[in-house]
Amino acid sequence: MAQQTPVSTGAPAPGMPERDPRLVVTAPHSPADILRALMERVRGGELGPLPVLTGLIVISIVFQALHERFLSPQNLSNLTVQIAAVGLMTTGVIMVLLLGEIDLSIGSVAGVSAAVLAVLTVKQGVPEWAAIAAAVGVGLVIGIIHGTIFAKVGVPAFVVTLAGLLGWQGAQIYLLGADGTINISDGGAIAYLTQTYFVPAVGWGIAAVVVVVYAATTVYGERRRVRAGLPPRTPLEIAFRALLLVLLAVLLFGAVAVLNQFKGVPLAFLIFVGFVVAFDLMLRKTRYGRMVFAVGGSAEAARRAGINVDLIRISVFALSSMLSAIGGVMMVSRSFSASLDTAGGDELMLAIAAAVIGGTSLFGGRGNAYSALLGGLVLGAITSGLYLLQMDASVRYMITALVLLIAVILDAMSRRSRKTHARG
């Protein structure tokens, strides 16, 4: 078995800052080192996206074997649009779960925001873009209210958001009036959100830009390491990162090639992925993101470290409700109407299930924004496959429940393993 070799901590190059001699950095120097490190992470409960990616591959193989149209460009394109609305709600749920809390009001917030959007555009004659902004603003204000009651008054988040679930659902019914449905134009800005598909050249351009930005970010990060006096990455690490870049390029260009065979890359899916990427960067690269994880890990420790815990909690609930409102707008765009059924079905449960299935812990402090994308794809694939097979809704609920239960069991086992290996 190969032995890890400490990276030299000798004198830095001229002009470089002095390194702390107490720091000994180890890096993999062979494939065996990488494999051993990966096994240590798995034994320590650090499963990462491996379970959900494996599940997604298995689901795709099974449904493709049962129905030849499952992996067709048309079905995959419809799938990407289908998951956008609930996926946005899931992104907000992940923020709340990182605090170790729950938000049961996201469905009702999406519904009342959709009602506000329809009333303003149809009954009040407000321009559609202004109405969209107002609907999102309503969701933001609702989240601030929920967060303030939770953080400042001390009412448990479960109770606050359960009351919100009932109260905002009542407001949705009141706004929609006796008919219970308000139809919107199928040719305006609202409809364009889910009815717009980009021509092939735009799709290729987007994929190319993402790959170039990722490569540039990697190079910039390496230069920052050198300027900070940190040891450079080993050739094996550089090769591994190059392989990741190649895999990202293959994945992106392959997805664009498939979508271009139908109508092109859908705007709705780009909006969803854009929010996922933005929230991932916020959580990983900003001070605010680190404070969210700190509060989720231990609120008391975060408070003693000088973090304004109440402000973090209020802001997270505000972001959750804002994203739910955007999800409600997407639902109106897809159905050309706001009704009592808008976000009134299983959207709440699907959003929470997608977050957990995607890898976000129910115990707080662990997860990432990409859980929304991965979990959404898993649930969307299950729903799409069962629809193609003309299965009853009862089967979909049972299968979704089974997948959710497996995800929670894995989360609990991972948490126990981390405690055993002193990883917290």
Short mmCIF file of C-alpha atoms in Angstrom, two decimals:
data_model
loop_
_atom_site.label_atom_id
_atom_site.label_comp_id
_atom_site.label_asym_id
_atom_site.label_seq_id
_atom_site.Cartn_x
_atom_site.Cartn_y
_atom_site.Cartn_z
CA MET A 1 0.00 0.00 0.00
CA ALA A 2 1.39 3.37 -1.02
CA GLN A 3 2.43 5.76 1.71
CA GLN A 4 1.21 9.39 1.59
CA THR A 5 4.17 11.74 1.35
CA PRO A 6 3.98 15.11 3.12
CA VAL A 7 4.35 18.02 0.77
CA SER A 8 7.46 20.03 1.47
CA THR A 9 7.00 22.99 3.75
CA GLY A 10 10.39 24.51 3.02
CA ALA A 11 11.13 28.16 2.45
CA PRO A 12 8.74 29.86 0.05
CA ALA A 13 9.84 31.48 -3.15
CA PRO A 14 11.04 35.10 -3.01
CA GLY A 15 8.15 37.48 -2.50
CA MET A 16 5.89 34.76 -1.14
CA PRO A 17 4.46 34.97 2.41
CA GLU A 18 6.02 32.79 5.10
CA ARG A 19 4.24 29.48 5.63
CA ASP A 20 3.32 28.30 9.08
CA PRO A 21 5.83 25.47 9.77
CA ARG A 22 3.20 23.70 11.87
CA LEU A 23 1.09 23.06 8.80
CA VAL A 24 1.81 19.76 7.09
CA VAL A 25 -0.22 19.29 3.94
CA THR A 26 -0.60 15.85 2.43
CA ALA A 27 -1.71 15.26 -1.13
CA PRO A 28 -2.40 12.14 -3.20
CA HIS A 29 0.55 11.07 -5.33
CA SER A 30 -0.89 7.93 -6.89
CA PRO A 31 -4.25 6.40 -7.89
CA ALA A 32 -3.96 4.18 -4.81
CA ASP A 33 -3.80 7.31 -2.62
CA ILE A 34 -6.95 8.69 -4.23
CA LEU A 35 -8.79 5.37 -3.86
CA ARG A 36 -7.77 5.10 -0.22
CA ALA A 37 -8.92 8.66 0.46
CA LEU A 38 -12.26 7.98 -1.21
CA MET A 39 -12.77 4.83 0.85
CA GLU A 40 -11.99 6.76 4.02
CA ARG A 41 -14.61 9.35 3.09
CA VAL A 42 -17.21 6.66 2.40
CA ARG A 43 -16.47 4.90 5.70
CA GLY A 44 -16.72 8.27 7.43
CA GLY A 45 -20.22 8.85 6.03
CA GLU A 46 -19.16 11.28 3.30
CA LEU A 47 -21.20 9.73 0.48
CA GLY A 48 -21.63 12.92 -1.54
CA PRO A 49 -23.82 12.68 -4.65
CA LEU A 50 -22.89 9.03 -5.29
CA PRO A 51 -26.18 7.44 -4.06
CA VAL A 52 -28.46 9.80 -5.99
CA LEU A 53 -26.38 9.58 -9.18
CA THR A 54 -26.45 5.80 -8.95
CA GLY A 55 -30.18 5.88 -8.39
CA LEU A 56 -30.72 8.19 -11.36
CA ILE A 57 -28.75 5.88 -13.65
CA VAL A 58 -30.68 2.83 -12.45
CA ILE A 59 -34.03 4.60 -12.90
CA SER A 60 -33.08 5.64 -16.43
CA ILE A 61 -32.00 2.13 -17.41
CA VAL A 62 -35.14 0.52 -15.97
CA PHE A 63 -37.62 2.92 -17.57
CA GLN A 64 -35.80 2.91 -20.91
CA ALA A 65 -36.00 -0.89 -20.91
CA LEU A 66 -39.73 -0.71 -20.15
CA HIS A 67 -40.54 2.09 -22.64
CA GLU A 68 -38.42 3.07 -25.61
CA ARG A 69 -39.48 6.74 -25.49
CA PHE A 70 -38.22 7.43 -21.98
CA LEU A 71 -34.80 8.72 -23.12
CA SER A 72 -36.18 10.33 -26.27
CA PRO A 73 -35.32 14.03 -26.82
CA GLN A 74 -38.97 15.05 -26.50
CA ASN A 75 -39.49 13.28 -23.17
CA LEU A 76 -36.22 14.56 -21.73
CA SER A 77 -37.06 18.09 -22.83
CA ASN A 78 -40.48 17.87 -21.21
CA LEU A 79 -38.82 16.50 -18.09
CA THR A 80 -36.51 19.52 -17.77
CA VAL A 81 -39.46 21.93 -17.98
CA GLN A 82 -41.58 19.79 -15.68
CA ILE A 83 -39.11 19.91 -12.77
CA ALA A 84 -38.35 23.65 -12.95
CA ALA A 85 -41.17 24.96 -10.74
CA VAL A 86 -40.88 22.40 -7.94
CA GLY A 87 -37.09 22.53 -8.31
CA LEU A 88 -37.08 26.23 -7.47
CA MET A 89 -39.20 25.49 -4.40
CA THR A 90 -36.76 22.72 -3.48
CA THR A 91 -33.83 25.15 -3.62
CA GLY A 92 -35.56 27.26 -0.98
CA VAL A 93 -36.38 24.22 1.14
CA ILE A 94 -32.70 23.26 1.14
CA MET A 95 -31.80 26.59 2.71
CA VAL A 96 -34.26 25.94 5.55
CA LEU A 97 -33.12 22.33 5.99
CA LEU A 98 -29.53 23.54 6.35
CA LEU A 99 -30.71 25.32 9.49
CA GLY A 100 -32.19 22.06 10.77
CA GLU A 101 -35.71 23.49 10.36
CA ILE A 102 -38.68 22.84 8.05
CA ASP A 103 -40.95 25.08 5.97
CA LEU A 104 -44.43 23.61 5.43
CA SER A 105 -45.82 26.75 3.81
CA ILE A 106 -43.97 26.70 0.48
CA GLY A 107 -46.91 25.24 -1.45
CA SER A 108 -49.34 27.81 -0.11
CA VAL A 109 -46.85 30.62 -0.69
CA ALA A 110 -46.47 29.50 -4.31
CA GLY A 111 -50.25 29.36 -4.65
CA VAL A 112 -50.97 32.80 -3.19
CA SER A 113 -48.14 34.33 -5.22
CA ALA A 114 -49.64 32.78 -8.35
CA ALA A 115 -53.02 34.25 -7.42
CA VAL A 116 -51.47 37.70 -6.90
CA LEU A 117 -49.82 37.44 -10.31
CA ALA A 118 -53.07 36.50 -12.06
CA VAL A 119 -55.16 39.17 -10.30
CA LEU A 120 -52.69 41.94 -11.09
CA THR A 121 -52.31 41.03 -14.76
CA VAL A 122 -55.89 40.09 -15.64
CA LYS A 123 -58.09 42.11 -13.28
CA GLN A 124 -55.88 45.12 -12.57
CA GLY A 125 -54.17 45.45 -15.95
CA VAL A 126 -50.67 45.63 -14.47
CA PRO A 127 -47.86 44.88 -16.98
CA GLU A 128 -46.81 41.25 -16.72
CA TRP A 129 -43.18 41.87 -15.74
CA ALA A 130 -44.31 44.23 -12.97
CA ALA A 131 -46.84 41.65 -11.81
CA ILE A 132 -44.11 38.99 -11.70
CA ALA A 133 -41.96 41.27 -9.56
CA ALA A 134 -44.92 41.97 -7.26
CA ALA A 135 -45.70 38.26 -6.87
CA VAL A 136 -42.07 37.50 -5.98
CA GLY A 137 -42.10 40.44 -3.58
CA VAL A 138 -45.18 39.01 -1.86
CA GLY A 139 -43.32 35.75 -1.34
CA LEU A 140 -40.32 37.61 0.08
CA VAL A 141 -42.50 39.54 2.58
CA ILE A 142 -44.25 36.34 3.66
CA GLY A 143 -40.90 34.71 4.32
CA ILE A 144 -39.76 37.68 6.40
CA ILE A 145 -42.94 37.40 8.47
CA HIS A 146 -42.43 33.67 9.04
CA GLY A 147 -38.76 34.11 9.88
CA THR A 148 -39.40 36.97 12.28
CA ILE A 149 -42.05 35.05 14.22
CA PHE A 150 -39.72 32.06 14.40
CA ALA A 151 -36.52 33.90 15.27
CA LYS A 152 -37.77 36.79 17.40
CA VAL A 153 -40.92 35.43 19.05
CA GLY A 154 -39.61 31.90 19.47
CA VAL A 155 -42.51 30.00 17.90
CA PRO A 156 -41.23 26.72 16.38
CA ALA A 157 -40.78 26.87 12.63
CA PHE A 158 -43.03 23.83 12.23
CA VAL A 159 -45.93 25.67 13.86
CA VAL A 160 -45.30 28.99 12.11
CA THR A 161 -45.16 27.46 8.65
CA LEU A 162 -48.07 25.11 9.34
CA ALA A 163 -50.15 28.18 10.17
CA GLY A 164 -48.80 29.75 6.99
CA LEU A 165 -49.84 26.70 4.99
CA LEU A 166 -53.44 27.17 6.10
CA GLY A 167 -53.53 30.96 6.13
CA TRP A 168 -51.97 31.62 2.73
CA GLN A 169 -54.10 28.90 1.19
CA GLY A 170 -57.12 30.81 2.45
CA ALA A 171 -55.72 34.01 0.94
CA GLN A 172 -55.28 32.20 -2.38
CA ILE A 173 -58.93 31.12 -2.36
CA TYR A 174 -60.03 34.66 -1.51
CA LEU A 175 -57.99 36.26 -4.29
CA LEU A 176 -59.16 33.84 -6.98
CA GLY A 177 -62.79 34.53 -6.18
CA ALA A 178 -65.89 32.45 -6.83
CA ASP A 179 -64.66 30.96 -10.11
CA GLY A 180 -61.46 29.68 -8.55
CA THR A 181 -59.54 30.09 -11.81
CA ILE A 182 -58.04 33.06 -13.64
CA ASN A 183 -56.67 32.44 -17.13
CA ILE A 184 -53.74 34.43 -18.49
CA SER A 185 -52.56 35.20 -21.99
CA ASP A 186 -50.57 32.50 -23.75
CA GLY A 187 -48.48 35.07 -25.59
CA GLY A 188 -47.15 37.37 -22.88
CA ALA A 189 -44.05 37.56 -20.74
CA ILE A 190 -45.45 35.10 -18.17
CA ALA A 191 -46.11 32.40 -20.76
CA TYR A 192 -42.69 32.93 -22.35
CA LEU A 193 -40.97 31.71 -19.18
CA THR A 194 -41.87 28.07 -19.87
CA GLN A 195 -42.70 28.26 -23.59
CA THR A 196 -39.35 29.66 -24.76
CA TYR A 197 -36.75 27.35 -26.32
CA PHE A 198 -33.40 28.57 -27.61
CA VAL A 199 -32.15 27.87 -31.12
CA PRO A 200 -29.31 25.31 -31.30
CA ALA A 201 -26.55 27.92 -31.64
CA VAL A 202 -27.56 29.53 -28.35
CA GLY A 203 -27.53 26.17 -26.58
CA TRP A 204 -24.03 25.37 -27.85
CA GLY A 205 -22.89 28.84 -26.84
CA ILE A 206 -24.22 28.46 -23.30
CA ALA A 207 -22.46 25.10 -22.89
CA ALA A 208 -19.19 26.55 -24.21
CA VAL A 209 -19.37 29.54 -21.87
CA VAL A 210 -19.97 27.29 -18.85
CA VAL A 211 -16.97 25.10 -19.70
CA VAL A 212 -14.70 28.11 -20.31
CA VAL A 213 -15.80 29.78 -17.06
CA TYR A 214 -15.19 26.57 -15.11
CA ALA A 215 -11.71 26.20 -16.64
CA ALA A 216 -10.87 29.86 -15.97
CA THR A 217 -12.09 29.58 -12.39
CA THR A 218 -9.91 26.52 -11.84
CA VAL A 219 -6.83 28.29 -13.20
CA TYR A 220 -7.57 31.40 -11.14
CA GLY A 221 -7.96 29.29 -8.00
CA GLU A 222 -4.58 27.66 -8.60
CA ARG A 223 -2.93 31.06 -9.02
CA ARG A 224 -4.48 32.23 -5.76
CA ARG A 225 -3.00 29.18 -4.03
CA VAL A 226 0.44 30.07 -5.33
CA ARG A 227 0.12 33.74 -4.32
CA ALA A 228 -0.98 32.65 -0.84
CA GLY A 229 2.15 30.54 -0.46
CA LEU A 230 0.28 27.23 -0.47
CA PRO A 231 1.94 24.20 -2.06
CA PRO A 232 1.00 23.69 -5.73
CA ARG A 233 -1.25 20.78 -6.65
CA THR A 234 0.41 17.53 -7.57
CA PRO A 235 0.37 16.36 -11.22
CA LEU A 236 -2.18 13.71 -10.22
CA GLU A 237 -4.52 16.33 -8.78
CA ILE A 238 -4.15 18.45 -11.91
CA ALA A 239 -4.91 15.44 -14.09
CA PHE A 240 -7.98 14.66 -11.99
CA ARG A 241 -9.29 18.21 -12.35
CA ALA A 242 -8.67 18.08 -16.08
CA LEU A 243 -10.70 14.88 -16.21
CA LEU A 244 -13.54 16.61 -14.35
CA LEU A 245 -13.44 19.41 -16.92
CA VAL A 246 -13.66 16.89 -19.76
CA LEU A 247 -16.57 15.10 -18.08
CA LEU A 248 -18.38 18.42 -17.55
CA ALA A 249 -17.90 19.32 -21.21
CA VAL A 250 -19.16 15.90 -22.38
CA LEU A 251 -22.19 16.14 -20.08
CA LEU A 252 -23.12 19.68 -21.12
CA PHE A 253 -22.60 19.28 -24.84
CA GLY A 254 -24.33 15.91 -24.77
CA ALA A 255 -27.36 17.41 -23.00
CA VAL A 256 -27.51 20.30 -25.47
CA ALA A 257 -27.25 17.87 -28.40
CA VAL A 258 -30.20 15.87 -27.08
CA LEU A 259 -32.37 18.92 -26.34
CA ASN A 260 -31.60 20.46 -29.72
CA GLN A 261 -33.15 17.41 -31.36
CA PHE A 262 -36.56 18.50 -30.04
CA LYS A 263 -37.06 22.26 -29.60
CA GLY A 264 -33.78 23.38 -28.09
CA VAL A 265 -32.67 24.26 -24.57
CA PRO A 266 -35.72 25.45 -22.56
CA LEU A 267 -35.54 28.80 -20.77
CA ALA A 268 -37.39 27.40 -17.75
CA PHE A 269 -34.67 24.82 -17.10
CA LEU A 270 -31.94 27.45 -17.50
CA ILE A 271 -33.69 29.65 -14.92
CA PHE A 272 -33.84 26.74 -12.49
CA VAL A 273 -30.21 25.73 -13.03
CA GLY A 274 -29.15 29.38 -12.81
CA PHE A 275 -30.69 29.69 -9.34
CA VAL A 276 -29.10 26.40 -8.27
CA VAL A 277 -25.64 27.56 -9.37
CA ALA A 278 -26.10 31.00 -7.79
CA PHE A 279 -27.20 29.55 -4.45
CA ASP A 280 -24.39 26.98 -4.53
CA LEU A 281 -21.81 29.73 -5.01
CA MET A 282 -23.46 31.76 -2.27
CA LEU A 283 -23.33 28.86 0.17
CA ARG A 284 -19.76 27.80 -0.66
CA LYS A 285 -17.99 31.05 -1.46
CA THR A 286 -19.54 33.77 0.68
CA ARG A 287 -19.41 34.65 4.35
CA TYR A 288 -23.21 34.51 4.46
CA GLY A 289 -23.16 30.91 3.25
CA ARG A 290 -20.65 29.90 5.90
CA MET A 291 -22.86 31.51 8.54
CA VAL A 292 -25.88 29.51 7.33
CA PHE A 293 -23.93 26.26 7.76
CA ALA A 294 -22.64 27.44 11.14
CA VAL A 295 -26.14 28.16 12.44
CA GLY A 296 -27.36 24.83 11.11
CA GLY A 297 -24.47 23.00 12.77
CA SER A 298 -24.94 24.64 16.16
CA ALA A 299 -26.95 27.81 16.70
CA GLU A 300 -25.47 28.40 20.15
CA ALA A 301 -21.90 28.00 18.94
CA ALA A 302 -22.65 30.34 16.03
CA ARG A 303 -24.09 32.92 18.41
CA ARG A 304 -20.99 32.75 20.63
CA ALA A 305 -18.86 33.23 17.52
CA GLY A 306 -20.56 36.56 16.92
CA ILE A 307 -23.04 35.54 14.21
CA ASN A 308 -26.42 37.24 14.23
CA VAL A 309 -28.42 34.00 14.37
CA ASP A 310 -31.82 35.71 14.23
CA LEU A 311 -30.91 37.64 11.10
CA ILE A 312 -29.64 34.49 9.39
CA ARG A 313 -32.84 32.63 10.22
CA ILE A 314 -35.07 35.45 8.98
CA SER A 315 -33.11 35.80 5.75
CA VAL A 316 -33.22 32.05 5.05
CA PHE A 317 -37.00 31.89 5.46
CA ALA A 318 -37.29 34.97 3.26
CA LEU A 319 -35.23 33.31 0.53
CA SER A 320 -37.26 30.10 0.84
CA SER A 321 -40.58 31.89 0.36
CA MET A 322 -39.18 34.05 -2.44
CA LEU A 323 -38.11 30.95 -4.37
CA SER A 324 -41.51 29.39 -3.71
CA ALA A 325 -43.13 32.47 -5.23
CA ILE A 326 -40.93 32.14 -8.31
CA GLY A 327 -42.00 28.50 -8.49
CA GLY A 328 -45.63 29.64 -8.38
CA VAL A 329 -44.97 32.02 -11.28
CA MET A 330 -43.50 29.14 -13.28
CA MET A 331 -46.60 27.03 -12.58
CA VAL A 332 -48.87 29.79 -13.90
CA SER A 333 -46.65 30.11 -16.95
CA ARG A 334 -46.87 26.40 -17.71
CA SER A 335 -50.66 26.06 -17.28
CA PHE A 336 -51.65 29.56 -18.55
CA SER A 337 -53.79 30.01 -15.43
CA ALA A 338 -53.85 30.41 -11.67
CA SER A 339 -56.34 28.18 -9.90
CA LEU A 340 -57.01 26.45 -6.61
CA ASP A 341 -54.94 23.55 -7.95
CA THR A 342 -51.85 25.73 -8.42
CA ALA A 343 -49.35 24.32 -5.90
CA GLY A 344 -52.31 22.81 -4.10
CA GLY A 345 -51.39 19.19 -4.73
CA ASP A 346 -48.26 17.28 -3.80
CA GLU A 347 -45.78 20.06 -4.63
CA LEU A 348 -44.90 20.61 -0.95
CA MET A 349 -44.09 16.97 -0.34
CA LEU A 350 -42.23 16.65 -3.65
CA ALA A 351 -40.07 19.69 -2.87
CA ILE A 352 -39.08 18.36 0.55
CA ALA A 353 -38.58 14.85 -0.81
CA ALA A 354 -36.39 16.13 -3.66
CA ALA A 355 -34.16 18.01 -1.20
CA VAL A 356 -33.64 14.94 0.97
CA ILE A 357 -33.25 12.54 -1.96
CA GLY A 358 -30.71 14.95 -3.48
CA GLY A 359 -28.50 14.63 -0.41
CA THR A 360 -29.50 17.42 2.00
CA SER A 361 -29.56 16.25 5.60
CA LEU A 362 -32.72 16.54 7.67
CA PHE A 363 -30.53 17.11 10.72
CA GLY A 364 -29.16 20.45 9.51
CA GLY A 365 -25.74 21.75 8.57
CA ARG A 366 -25.11 19.41 5.62
CA GLY A 367 -26.20 19.74 2.01
CA ASN A 368 -25.82 21.89 -1.08
CA ALA A 369 -27.95 23.61 -3.69
CA TYR A 370 -27.28 20.92 -6.28
CA SER A 371 -29.49 18.62 -4.20
CA ALA A 372 -32.43 20.45 -5.76
CA LEU A 373 -31.27 19.54 -9.27
CA LEU A 374 -30.36 15.94 -8.50
CA GLY A 375 -33.43 15.23 -6.39
CA GLY A 376 -35.68 16.96 -8.90
CA LEU A 377 -34.28 14.85 -11.72
CA VAL A 378 -34.86 11.64 -9.74
CA LEU A 379 -38.49 12.44 -8.89
CA GLY A 380 -39.13 13.88 -12.34
CA ALA A 381 -37.73 10.75 -13.96
CA ILE A 382 -39.93 8.53 -11.80
CA THR A 383 -43.03 10.59 -12.61
CA SER A 384 -42.25 10.74 -16.32
CA GLY A 385 -41.53 7.03 -16.55
CA LEU A 386 -44.72 6.04 -14.76
CA TYR A 387 -46.78 8.34 -16.96
CA LEU A 388 -45.30 6.71 -20.05
CA LEU A 389 -46.17 3.30 -18.61
CA GLN A 390 -49.68 4.63 -17.82
CA MET A 391 -49.33 3.65 -14.19
CA ASP A 392 -51.84 4.87 -11.61
CA ALA A 393 -50.94 7.83 -9.38
CA SER A 394 -51.03 5.49 -6.38
CA VAL A 395 -48.00 3.64 -7.76
CA ARG A 396 -46.10 6.91 -8.15
CA TYR A 397 -46.82 7.89 -4.53
CA MET A 398 -45.66 4.51 -3.23
CA ILE A 399 -42.47 4.53 -5.30
CA THR A 400 -41.71 8.13 -4.31
CA ALA A 401 -42.27 7.22 -0.66
CA LEU A 402 -39.89 4.26 -0.97
CA VAL A 403 -37.18 6.39 -2.60
CA LEU A 404 -37.61 9.05 0.10
CA LEU A 405 -37.40 6.45 2.87
CA ILE A 406 -34.19 5.03 1.39
CA ALA A 407 -32.71 8.55 1.22
CA VAL A 408 -33.57 9.26 4.87
CA ILE A 409 -32.13 5.91 5.96
CA LEU A 410 -28.89 6.68 4.10
CA ASP A 411 -28.83 10.13 5.72
CA ALA A 412 -29.27 8.64 9.20
CA MET A 413 -26.61 5.96 8.58
CA SER A 414 -24.22 8.56 7.18
CA ARG A 415 -24.75 10.76 10.23
CA ARG A 416 -24.08 7.83 12.57
CA SER A 417 -20.94 6.92 10.62
CA ARG A 418 -19.66 10.51 10.83
CA LYS A 419 -20.10 10.44 14.61
CA THR A 420 -18.28 7.13 14.83
CA HIS A 421 -15.36 8.55 12.83
CA ALA A 422 -15.45 11.85 14.77
CA ARG A 423 -16.47 13.90 11.73
CA GLY A 424 -19.39 15.64 13.48
#
